[in-house]
CSV table of C-alpha atoms and ligand atoms in Angstrom, one decimal:
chain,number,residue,atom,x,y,z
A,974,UNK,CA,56.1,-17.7,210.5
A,975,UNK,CA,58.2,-20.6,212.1
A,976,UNK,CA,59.4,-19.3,215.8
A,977,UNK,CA,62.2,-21.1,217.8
A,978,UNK,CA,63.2,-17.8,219.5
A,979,UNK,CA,59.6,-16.3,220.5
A,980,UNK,CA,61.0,-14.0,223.1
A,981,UNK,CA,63.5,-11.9,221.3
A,982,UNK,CA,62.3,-9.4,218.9
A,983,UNK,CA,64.4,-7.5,216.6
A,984,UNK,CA,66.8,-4.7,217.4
A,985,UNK,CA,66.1,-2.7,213.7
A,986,UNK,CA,64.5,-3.3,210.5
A,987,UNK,CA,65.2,-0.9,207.5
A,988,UNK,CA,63.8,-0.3,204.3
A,989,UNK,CA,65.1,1.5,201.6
A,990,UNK,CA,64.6,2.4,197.7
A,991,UNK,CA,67.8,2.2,196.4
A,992,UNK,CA,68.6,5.3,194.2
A,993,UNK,CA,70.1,3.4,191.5
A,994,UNK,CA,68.0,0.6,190.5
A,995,UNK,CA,64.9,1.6,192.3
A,996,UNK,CA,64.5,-1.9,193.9
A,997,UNK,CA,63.8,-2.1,197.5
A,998,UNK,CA,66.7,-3.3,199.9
A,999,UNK,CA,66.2,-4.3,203.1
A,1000,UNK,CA,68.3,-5.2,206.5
A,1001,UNK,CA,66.9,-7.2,209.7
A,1002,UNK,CA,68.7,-7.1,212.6
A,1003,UNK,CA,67.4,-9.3,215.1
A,1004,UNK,CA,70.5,-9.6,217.9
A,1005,UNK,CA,73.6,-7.7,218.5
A,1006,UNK,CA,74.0,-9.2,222.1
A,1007,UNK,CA,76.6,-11.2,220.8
A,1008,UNK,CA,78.6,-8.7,218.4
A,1009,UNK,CA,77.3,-7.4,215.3
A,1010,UNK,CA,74.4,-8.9,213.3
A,1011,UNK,CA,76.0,-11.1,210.1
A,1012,UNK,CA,73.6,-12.4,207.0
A,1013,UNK,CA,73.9,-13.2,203.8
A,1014,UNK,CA,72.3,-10.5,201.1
A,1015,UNK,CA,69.3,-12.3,199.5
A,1016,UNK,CA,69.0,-11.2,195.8
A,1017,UNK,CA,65.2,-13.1,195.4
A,1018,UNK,CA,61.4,-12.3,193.6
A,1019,UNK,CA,58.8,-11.9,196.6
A,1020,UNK,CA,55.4,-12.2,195.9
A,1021,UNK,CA,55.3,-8.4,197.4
A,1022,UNK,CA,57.3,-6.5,199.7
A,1023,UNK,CA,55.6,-7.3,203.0
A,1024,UNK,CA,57.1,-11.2,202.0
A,1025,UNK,CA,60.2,-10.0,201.7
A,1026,UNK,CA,60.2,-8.5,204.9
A,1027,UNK,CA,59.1,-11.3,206.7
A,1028,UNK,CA,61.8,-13.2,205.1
A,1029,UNK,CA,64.5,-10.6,206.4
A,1030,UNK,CA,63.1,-11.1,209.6
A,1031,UNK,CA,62.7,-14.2,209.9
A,1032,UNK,CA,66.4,-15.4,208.6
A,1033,UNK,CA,68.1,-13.0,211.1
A,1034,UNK,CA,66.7,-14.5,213.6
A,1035,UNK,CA,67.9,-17.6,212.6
A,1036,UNK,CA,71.4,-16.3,212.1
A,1037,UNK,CA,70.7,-15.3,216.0
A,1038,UNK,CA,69.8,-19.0,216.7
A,1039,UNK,CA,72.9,-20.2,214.3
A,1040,UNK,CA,75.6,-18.4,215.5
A,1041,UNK,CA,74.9,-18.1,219.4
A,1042,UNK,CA,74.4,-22.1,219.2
A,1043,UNK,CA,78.2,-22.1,217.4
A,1044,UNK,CA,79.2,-19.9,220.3
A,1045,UNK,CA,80.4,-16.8,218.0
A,1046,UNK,CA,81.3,-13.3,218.8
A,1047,UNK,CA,78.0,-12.5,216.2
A,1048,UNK,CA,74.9,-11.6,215.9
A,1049,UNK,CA,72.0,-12.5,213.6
A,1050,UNK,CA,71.0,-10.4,210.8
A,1051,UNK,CA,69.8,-10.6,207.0
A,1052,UNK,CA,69.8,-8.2,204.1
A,1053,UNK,CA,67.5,-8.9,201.2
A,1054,UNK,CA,67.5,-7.1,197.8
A,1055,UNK,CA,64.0,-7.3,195.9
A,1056,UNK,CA,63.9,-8.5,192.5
A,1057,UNK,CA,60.4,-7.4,191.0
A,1058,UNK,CA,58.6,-10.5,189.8
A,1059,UNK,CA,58.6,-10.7,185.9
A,1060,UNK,CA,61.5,-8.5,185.7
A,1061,UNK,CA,64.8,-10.4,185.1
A,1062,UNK,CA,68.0,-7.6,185.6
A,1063,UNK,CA,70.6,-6.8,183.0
A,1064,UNK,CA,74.1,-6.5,184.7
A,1065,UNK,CA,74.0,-3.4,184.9
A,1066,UNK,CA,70.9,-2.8,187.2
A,1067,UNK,CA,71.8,-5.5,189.2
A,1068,UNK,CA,75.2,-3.9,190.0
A,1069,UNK,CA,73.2,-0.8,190.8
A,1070,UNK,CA,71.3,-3.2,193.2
A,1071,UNK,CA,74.6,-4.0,194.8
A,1072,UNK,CA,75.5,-0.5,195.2
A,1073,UNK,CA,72.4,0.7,196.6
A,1074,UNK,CA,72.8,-2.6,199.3
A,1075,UNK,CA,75.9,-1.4,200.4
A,1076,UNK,CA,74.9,2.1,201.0
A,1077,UNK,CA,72.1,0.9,203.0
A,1078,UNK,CA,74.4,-1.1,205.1
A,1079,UNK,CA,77.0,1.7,205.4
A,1080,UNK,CA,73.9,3.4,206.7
A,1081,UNK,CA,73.5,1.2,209.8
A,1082,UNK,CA,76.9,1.8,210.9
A,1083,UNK,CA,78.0,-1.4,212.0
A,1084,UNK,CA,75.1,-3.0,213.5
A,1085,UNK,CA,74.6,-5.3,210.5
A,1086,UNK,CA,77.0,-7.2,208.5
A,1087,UNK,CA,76.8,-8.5,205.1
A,1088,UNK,CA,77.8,-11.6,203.3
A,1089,UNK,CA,77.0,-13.8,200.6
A,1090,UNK,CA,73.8,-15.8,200.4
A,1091,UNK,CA,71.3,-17.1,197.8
A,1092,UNK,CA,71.1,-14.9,194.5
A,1093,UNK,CA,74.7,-12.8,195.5
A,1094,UNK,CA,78.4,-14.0,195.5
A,1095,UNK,CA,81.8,-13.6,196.8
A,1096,UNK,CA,82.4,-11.2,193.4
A,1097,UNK,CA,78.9,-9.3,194.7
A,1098,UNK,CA,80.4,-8.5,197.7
A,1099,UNK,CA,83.2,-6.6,196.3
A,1100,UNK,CA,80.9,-4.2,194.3
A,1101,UNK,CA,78.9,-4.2,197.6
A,1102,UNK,CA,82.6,-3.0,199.6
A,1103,UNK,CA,82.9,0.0,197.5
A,1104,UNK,CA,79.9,1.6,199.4
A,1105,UNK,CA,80.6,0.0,202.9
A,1106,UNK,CA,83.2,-1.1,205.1
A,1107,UNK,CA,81.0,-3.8,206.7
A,1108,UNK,CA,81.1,-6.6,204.3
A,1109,UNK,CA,82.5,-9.7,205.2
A,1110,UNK,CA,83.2,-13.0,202.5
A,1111,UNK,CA,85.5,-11.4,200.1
A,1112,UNK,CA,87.8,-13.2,198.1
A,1113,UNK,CA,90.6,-14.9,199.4
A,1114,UNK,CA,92.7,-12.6,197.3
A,1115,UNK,CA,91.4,-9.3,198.8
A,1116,UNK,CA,92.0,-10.5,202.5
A,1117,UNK,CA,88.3,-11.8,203.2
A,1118,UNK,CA,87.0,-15.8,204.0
A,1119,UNK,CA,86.0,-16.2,200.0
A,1120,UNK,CA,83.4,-19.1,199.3
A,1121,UNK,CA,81.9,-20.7,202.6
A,1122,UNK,CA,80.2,-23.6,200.7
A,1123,UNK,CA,83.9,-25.9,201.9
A,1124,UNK,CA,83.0,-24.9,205.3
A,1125,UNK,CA,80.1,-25.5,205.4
A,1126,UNK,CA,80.1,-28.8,203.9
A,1127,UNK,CA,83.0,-30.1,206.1
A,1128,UNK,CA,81.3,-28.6,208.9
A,1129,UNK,CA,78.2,-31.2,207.6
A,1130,UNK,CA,80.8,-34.1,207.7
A,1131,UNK,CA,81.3,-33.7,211.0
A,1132,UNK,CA,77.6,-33.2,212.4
A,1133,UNK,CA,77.5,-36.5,210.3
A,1134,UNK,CA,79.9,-38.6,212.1
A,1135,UNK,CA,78.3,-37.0,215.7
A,1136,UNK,CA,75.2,-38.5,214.6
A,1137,UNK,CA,76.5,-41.8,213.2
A,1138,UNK,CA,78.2,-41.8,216.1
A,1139,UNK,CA,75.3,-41.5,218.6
A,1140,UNK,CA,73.5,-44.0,216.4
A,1141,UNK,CA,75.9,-46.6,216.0
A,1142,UNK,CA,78.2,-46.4,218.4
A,1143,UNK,CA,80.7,-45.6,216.0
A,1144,UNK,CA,81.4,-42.5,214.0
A,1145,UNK,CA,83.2,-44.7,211.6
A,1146,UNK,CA,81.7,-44.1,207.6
A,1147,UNK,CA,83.1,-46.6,205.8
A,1148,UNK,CA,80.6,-49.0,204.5
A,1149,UNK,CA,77.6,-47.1,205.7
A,1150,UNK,CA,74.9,-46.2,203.2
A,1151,UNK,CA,74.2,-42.6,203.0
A,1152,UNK,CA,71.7,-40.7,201.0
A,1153,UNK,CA,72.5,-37.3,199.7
A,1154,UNK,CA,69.7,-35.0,198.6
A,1155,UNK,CA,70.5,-31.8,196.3
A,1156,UNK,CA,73.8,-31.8,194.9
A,1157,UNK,CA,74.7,-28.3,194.8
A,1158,UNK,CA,77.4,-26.0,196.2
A,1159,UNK,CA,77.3,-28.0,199.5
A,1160,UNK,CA,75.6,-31.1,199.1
A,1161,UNK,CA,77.8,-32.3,196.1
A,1162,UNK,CA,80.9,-31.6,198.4
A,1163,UNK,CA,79.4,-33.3,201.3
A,1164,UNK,CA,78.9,-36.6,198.9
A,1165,UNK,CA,82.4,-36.3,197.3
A,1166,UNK,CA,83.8,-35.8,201.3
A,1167,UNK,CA,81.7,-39.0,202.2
A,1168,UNK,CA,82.2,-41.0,198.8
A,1169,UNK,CA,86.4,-40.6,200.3
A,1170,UNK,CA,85.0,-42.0,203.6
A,1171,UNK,CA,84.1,-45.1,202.0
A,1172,UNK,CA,80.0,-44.4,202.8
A,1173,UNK,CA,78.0,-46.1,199.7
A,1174,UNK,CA,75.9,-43.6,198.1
A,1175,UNK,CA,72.0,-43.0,197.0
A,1176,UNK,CA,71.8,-39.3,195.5
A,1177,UNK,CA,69.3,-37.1,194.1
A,1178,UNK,CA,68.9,-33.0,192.7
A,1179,UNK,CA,66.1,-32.3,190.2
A,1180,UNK,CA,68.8,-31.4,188.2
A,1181,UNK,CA,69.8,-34.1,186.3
A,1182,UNK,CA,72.7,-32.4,185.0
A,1183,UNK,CA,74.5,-33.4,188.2
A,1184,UNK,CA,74.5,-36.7,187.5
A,1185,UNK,CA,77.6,-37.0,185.5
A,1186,UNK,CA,80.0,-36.2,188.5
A,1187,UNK,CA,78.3,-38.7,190.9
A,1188,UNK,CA,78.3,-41.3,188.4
A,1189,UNK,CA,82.5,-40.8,188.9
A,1190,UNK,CA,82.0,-41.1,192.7
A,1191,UNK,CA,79.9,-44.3,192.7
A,1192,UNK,CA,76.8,-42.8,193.6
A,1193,UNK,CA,73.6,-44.9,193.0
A,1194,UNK,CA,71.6,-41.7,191.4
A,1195,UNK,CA,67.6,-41.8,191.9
A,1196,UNK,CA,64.8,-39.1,192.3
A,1197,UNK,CA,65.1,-36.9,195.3
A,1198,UNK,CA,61.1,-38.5,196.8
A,1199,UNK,CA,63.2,-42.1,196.7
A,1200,UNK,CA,66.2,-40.8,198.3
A,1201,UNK,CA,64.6,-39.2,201.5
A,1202,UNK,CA,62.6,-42.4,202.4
A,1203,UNK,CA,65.5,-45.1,201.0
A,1204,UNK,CA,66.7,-47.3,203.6
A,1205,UNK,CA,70.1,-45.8,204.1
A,1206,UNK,CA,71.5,-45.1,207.7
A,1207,UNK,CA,72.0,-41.6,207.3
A,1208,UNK,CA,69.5,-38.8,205.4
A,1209,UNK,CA,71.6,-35.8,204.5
A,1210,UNK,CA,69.2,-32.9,203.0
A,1211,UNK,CA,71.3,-30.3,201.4
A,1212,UNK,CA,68.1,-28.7,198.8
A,1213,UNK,CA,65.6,-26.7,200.6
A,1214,UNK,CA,63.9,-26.7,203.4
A,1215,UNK,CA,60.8,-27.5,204.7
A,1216,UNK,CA,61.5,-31.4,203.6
A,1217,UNK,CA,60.6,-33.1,207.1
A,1218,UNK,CA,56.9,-33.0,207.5
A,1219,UNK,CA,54.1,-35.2,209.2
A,1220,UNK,CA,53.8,-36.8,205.5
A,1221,UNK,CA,57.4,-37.7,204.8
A,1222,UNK,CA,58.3,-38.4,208.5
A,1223,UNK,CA,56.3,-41.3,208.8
A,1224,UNK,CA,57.9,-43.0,205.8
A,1225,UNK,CA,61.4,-42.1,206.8
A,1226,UNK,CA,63.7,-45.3,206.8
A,1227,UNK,CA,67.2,-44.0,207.5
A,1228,UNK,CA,67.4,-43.9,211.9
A,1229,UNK,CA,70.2,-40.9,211.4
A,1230,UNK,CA,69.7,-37.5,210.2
A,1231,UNK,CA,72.1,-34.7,209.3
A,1232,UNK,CA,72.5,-32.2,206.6
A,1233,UNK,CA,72.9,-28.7,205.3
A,1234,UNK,CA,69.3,-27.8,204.1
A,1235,UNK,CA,68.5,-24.6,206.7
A,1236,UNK,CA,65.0,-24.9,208.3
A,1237,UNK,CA,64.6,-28.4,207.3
A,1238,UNK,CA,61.3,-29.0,209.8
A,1239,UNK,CA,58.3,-27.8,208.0
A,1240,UNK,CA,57.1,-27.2,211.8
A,1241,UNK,CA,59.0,-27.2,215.3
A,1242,UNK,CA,56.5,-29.9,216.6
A,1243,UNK,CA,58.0,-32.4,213.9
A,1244,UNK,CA,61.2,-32.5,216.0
A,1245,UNK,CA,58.8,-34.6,218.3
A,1246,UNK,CA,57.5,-36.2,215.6
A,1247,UNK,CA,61.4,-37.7,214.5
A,1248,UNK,CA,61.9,-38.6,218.5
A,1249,UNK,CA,59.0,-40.2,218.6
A,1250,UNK,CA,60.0,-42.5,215.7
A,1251,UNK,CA,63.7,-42.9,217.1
A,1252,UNK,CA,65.3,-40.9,214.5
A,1253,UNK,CA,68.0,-38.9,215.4
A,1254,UNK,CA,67.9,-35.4,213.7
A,1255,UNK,CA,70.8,-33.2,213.9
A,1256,UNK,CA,69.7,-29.6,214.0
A,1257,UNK,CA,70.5,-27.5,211.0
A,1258,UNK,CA,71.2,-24.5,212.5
A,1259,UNK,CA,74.2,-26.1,214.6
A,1260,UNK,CA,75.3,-28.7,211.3
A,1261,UNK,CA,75.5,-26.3,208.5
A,1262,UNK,CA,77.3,-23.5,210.6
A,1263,UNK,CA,80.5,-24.0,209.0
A,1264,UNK,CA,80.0,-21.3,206.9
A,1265,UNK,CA,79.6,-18.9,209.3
A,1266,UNK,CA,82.0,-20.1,211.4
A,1267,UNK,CA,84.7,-19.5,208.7
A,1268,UNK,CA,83.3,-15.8,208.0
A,1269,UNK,CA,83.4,-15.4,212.1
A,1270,UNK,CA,87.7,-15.9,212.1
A,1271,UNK,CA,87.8,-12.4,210.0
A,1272,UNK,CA,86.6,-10.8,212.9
A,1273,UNK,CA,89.8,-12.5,215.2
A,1274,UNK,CA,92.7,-10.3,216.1
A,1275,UNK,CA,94.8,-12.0,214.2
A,1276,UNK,CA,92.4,-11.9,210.6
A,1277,UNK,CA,91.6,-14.6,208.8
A,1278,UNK,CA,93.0,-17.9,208.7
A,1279,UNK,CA,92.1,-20.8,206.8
A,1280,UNK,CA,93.6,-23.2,209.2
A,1281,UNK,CA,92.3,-21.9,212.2
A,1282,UNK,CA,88.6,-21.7,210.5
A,1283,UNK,CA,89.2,-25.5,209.9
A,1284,UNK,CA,90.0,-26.4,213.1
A,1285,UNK,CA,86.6,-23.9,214.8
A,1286,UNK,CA,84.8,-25.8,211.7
A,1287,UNK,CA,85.4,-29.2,213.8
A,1288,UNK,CA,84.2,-28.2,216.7
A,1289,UNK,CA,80.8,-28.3,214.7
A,1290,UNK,CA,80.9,-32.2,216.0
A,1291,UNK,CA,81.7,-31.7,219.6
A,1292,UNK,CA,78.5,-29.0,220.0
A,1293,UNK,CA,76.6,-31.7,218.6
A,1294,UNK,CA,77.8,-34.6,220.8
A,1295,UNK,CA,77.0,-31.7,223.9
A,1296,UNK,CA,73.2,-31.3,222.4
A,1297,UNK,CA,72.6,-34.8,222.2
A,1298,UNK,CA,73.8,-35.7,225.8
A,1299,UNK,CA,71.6,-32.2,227.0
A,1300,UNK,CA,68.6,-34.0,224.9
A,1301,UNK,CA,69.2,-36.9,226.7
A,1302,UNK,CA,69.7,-35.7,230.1
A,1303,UNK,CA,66.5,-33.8,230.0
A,1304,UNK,CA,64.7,-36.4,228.2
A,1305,UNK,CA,63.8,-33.9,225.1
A,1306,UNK,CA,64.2,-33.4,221.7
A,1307,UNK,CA,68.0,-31.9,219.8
A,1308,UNK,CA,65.7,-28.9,218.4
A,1309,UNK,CA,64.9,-28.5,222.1
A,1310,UNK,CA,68.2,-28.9,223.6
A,1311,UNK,CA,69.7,-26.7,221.0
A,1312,UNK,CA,67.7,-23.7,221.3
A,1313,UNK,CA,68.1,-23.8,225.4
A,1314,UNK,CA,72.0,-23.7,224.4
A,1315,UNK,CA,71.4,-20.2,222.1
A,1316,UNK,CA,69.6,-18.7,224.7
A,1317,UNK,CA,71.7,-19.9,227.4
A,1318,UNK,CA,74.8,-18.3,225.6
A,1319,UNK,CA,72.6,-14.8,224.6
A,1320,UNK,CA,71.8,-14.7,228.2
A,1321,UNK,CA,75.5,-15.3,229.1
B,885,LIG,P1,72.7,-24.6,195.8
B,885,LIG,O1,71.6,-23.7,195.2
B,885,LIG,O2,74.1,-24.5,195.3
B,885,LIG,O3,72.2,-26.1,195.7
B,885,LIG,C1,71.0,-26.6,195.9
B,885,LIG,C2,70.8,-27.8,195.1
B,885,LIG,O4,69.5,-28.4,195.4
B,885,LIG,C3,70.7,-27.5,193.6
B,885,LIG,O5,71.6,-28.5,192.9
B,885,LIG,C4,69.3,-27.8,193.2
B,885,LIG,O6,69.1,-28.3,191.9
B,885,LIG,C5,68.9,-28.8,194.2
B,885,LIG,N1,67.5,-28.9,194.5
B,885,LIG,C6,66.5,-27.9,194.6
B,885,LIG,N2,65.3,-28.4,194.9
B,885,LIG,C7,65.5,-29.7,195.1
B,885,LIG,C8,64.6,-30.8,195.4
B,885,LIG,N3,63.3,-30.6,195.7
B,885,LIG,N4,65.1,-32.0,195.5
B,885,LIG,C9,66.4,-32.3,195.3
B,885,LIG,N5,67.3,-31.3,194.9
B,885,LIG,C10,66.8,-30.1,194.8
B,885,LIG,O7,72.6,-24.3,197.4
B,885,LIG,P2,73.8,-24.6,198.5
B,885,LIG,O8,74.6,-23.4,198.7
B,885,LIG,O9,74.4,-25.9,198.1
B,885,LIG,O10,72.9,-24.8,199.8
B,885,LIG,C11,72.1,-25.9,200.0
B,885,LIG,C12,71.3,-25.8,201.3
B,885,LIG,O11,72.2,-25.5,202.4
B,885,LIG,C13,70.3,-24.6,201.3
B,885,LIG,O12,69.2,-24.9,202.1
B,885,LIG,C14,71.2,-23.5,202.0
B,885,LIG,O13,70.3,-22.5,202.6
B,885,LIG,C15,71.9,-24.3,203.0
B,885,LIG,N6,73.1,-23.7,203.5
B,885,LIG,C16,74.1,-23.4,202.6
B,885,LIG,C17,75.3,-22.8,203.1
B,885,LIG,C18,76.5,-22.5,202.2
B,885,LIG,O14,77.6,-22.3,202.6
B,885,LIG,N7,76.3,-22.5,200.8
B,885,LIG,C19,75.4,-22.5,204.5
B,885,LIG,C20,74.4,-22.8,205.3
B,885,LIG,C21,73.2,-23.4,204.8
């Protein structure tokens, strides 16, 4: 299990049948130091249930990592709904799922916080609300933050100046080649934000499908293994993660790093790897924070705000520029400096 916290452990862990459906849901809680744990519901197939723990555990304590890095009022928790393997769900079973979620979370009273993530959506969350009050990412309509994919990816934009920035000596992006890989929810909004910014793009998703709209945005389209070793000045991984590895590293071209993808290092150690090679990574738990940034303004006095989750959103740059002066000063890696910046604010 990839560790960059090793000396917190988690506050609860809770396992439950759900009544309805008869799937298992599940809720981490790894830190409420910072205010209450918030993480995405996981609707995914697990090879068994121990894997679906670990994943809970594991992805709380990354929202730990994510949000004390961004400086929030939040903790870091996860909430994972197992889908037996081999057994797709009709709609009406899944809702059950949904309902049974949000009872377990009512359960908790507070500690844990849910919100959309892979396999659920802002519409999930509102069958989810009918069994809890802890439930953030509604709909815009019903008073919540709605979709945080915008966020996120302008929160991306900025971690990508910051970096262009420290590379270049300018965080200017017109004219500079940029390859984005996986064109979904964020990554195709990231290329449209940079395609406006005049940077020349090299794309890629294994779904061709996606081609069509990049085509309009002057993107040169290729396969995804081309695009994370083309010589671009910036990488921007928005698929999965685990894409930077002591294979791919070494045949990296592009001096400048930054995207969405969470856990993009297969292993901590290939942070030293990228230093070692003068490549400048961004972290991903401080570039794609938008999104949880933009769920953290519901829990202001004042409620949510689109504006002022827009201006929190940019600050994504400035706590970026700070982790790359600490990683100088100390003569270390970002990973490094970042994590000694989430434990410094737990501590605090
Ligand atoms: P998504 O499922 O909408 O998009 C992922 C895209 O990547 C899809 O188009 C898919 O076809 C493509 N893809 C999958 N495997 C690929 C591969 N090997 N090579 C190239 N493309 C591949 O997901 P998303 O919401 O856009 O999130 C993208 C990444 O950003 C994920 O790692 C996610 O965990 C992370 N993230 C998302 C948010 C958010 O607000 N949605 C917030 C923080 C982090």
């Amino acid at each position: 299990m990839e560790r960059y916290l090793a000396t917190l452990d988690h506050e609860e862990l809770y396992a439950r049948r759900g009544p309805r459906s008869g799937l298992f849901t599940i809720v981490a809680v790894h830190s409420t130091v910072r205010g209450p744990s918030l993480g995405g519901c996981r609707m995914w197939t697990y090879e068994d249930n121990r894997a679906a723990i670990r994943d809970a555990l594991r992805l709380s304590e990354g929202m730990t990592l994510k949000s004390a890095v961004a400086g929030l009022p939040l903790g870091g928790g996860k909430g994972v709904i197992v889908v037996p393997a081999g057994e797709g769900l009709d709609a009406k079973r899944r809702r059950h799922a949904l309902l049974d979620f949000g009872e377990t979370v009512e359960r908790l009273g507070g500690t844990y916080v849910t919100a959309e993530d892979v396999g659920t959506s802002t519409a999930d969350m509102t069958a989810i609300a009918t069994q809890t009050q802890y439930v953030s990412g509604l709909s815009r309509r019903s008073g919540g933050s709605g979709d945080p994919s915008p966020f996120t990816a302008q929160g991306v934009l900025h971690a990508i100046e910051a970096t262009v920035e420290r590379t270049f000596g300018t965080p200017e992006l017109k004219g500079r080649a940029v390859a984005v890989v996986g064109l979904g929810h964020v990554g195709l909004r990231v290329a449209k934000l940079l395609a406006k910014a005049g940077a020349e793009l090299v794309v890629a998703d294994i779904d061709r499908s996606k081609r069509a709209e990049t085509d309009r945005l002057g993107a040169a389209w290729t396969t995804p293994a081309k695009a994370m070793t083309s010589a671009v000045d910036v990488l921007v991984p928005c698929a999965l993660g685990g894409v930077l590895d002591h294979d791919v590293v070494p045949q990296l071209q592009a001096p400048a790093i930054a995207g969405a993808a969470n856990n993009q290092l297969a292993s901590a150690d290939v942070a030293d790897l990228l230093r070692e090679r003068d490549i400048l990574w961004a972290p991903d738990f401080v570039a794609n924070a938008g999104g949880i940034v933009n769920i953290s303004v519901e829990f202001e006095p004042g409620g949510y705000d689109p504006e002022r989750a827009k201006a929190k959103t940019r600050e994504i740059g400035d706590t970026l520029r700070a982790i790359f002066d600490a990683a100088d000063a100390s003569n270390t890696t970002p990973l490094a400096a970042a994590t000694a910046r989430a434990e410094r604010n737990l501590a605090g």
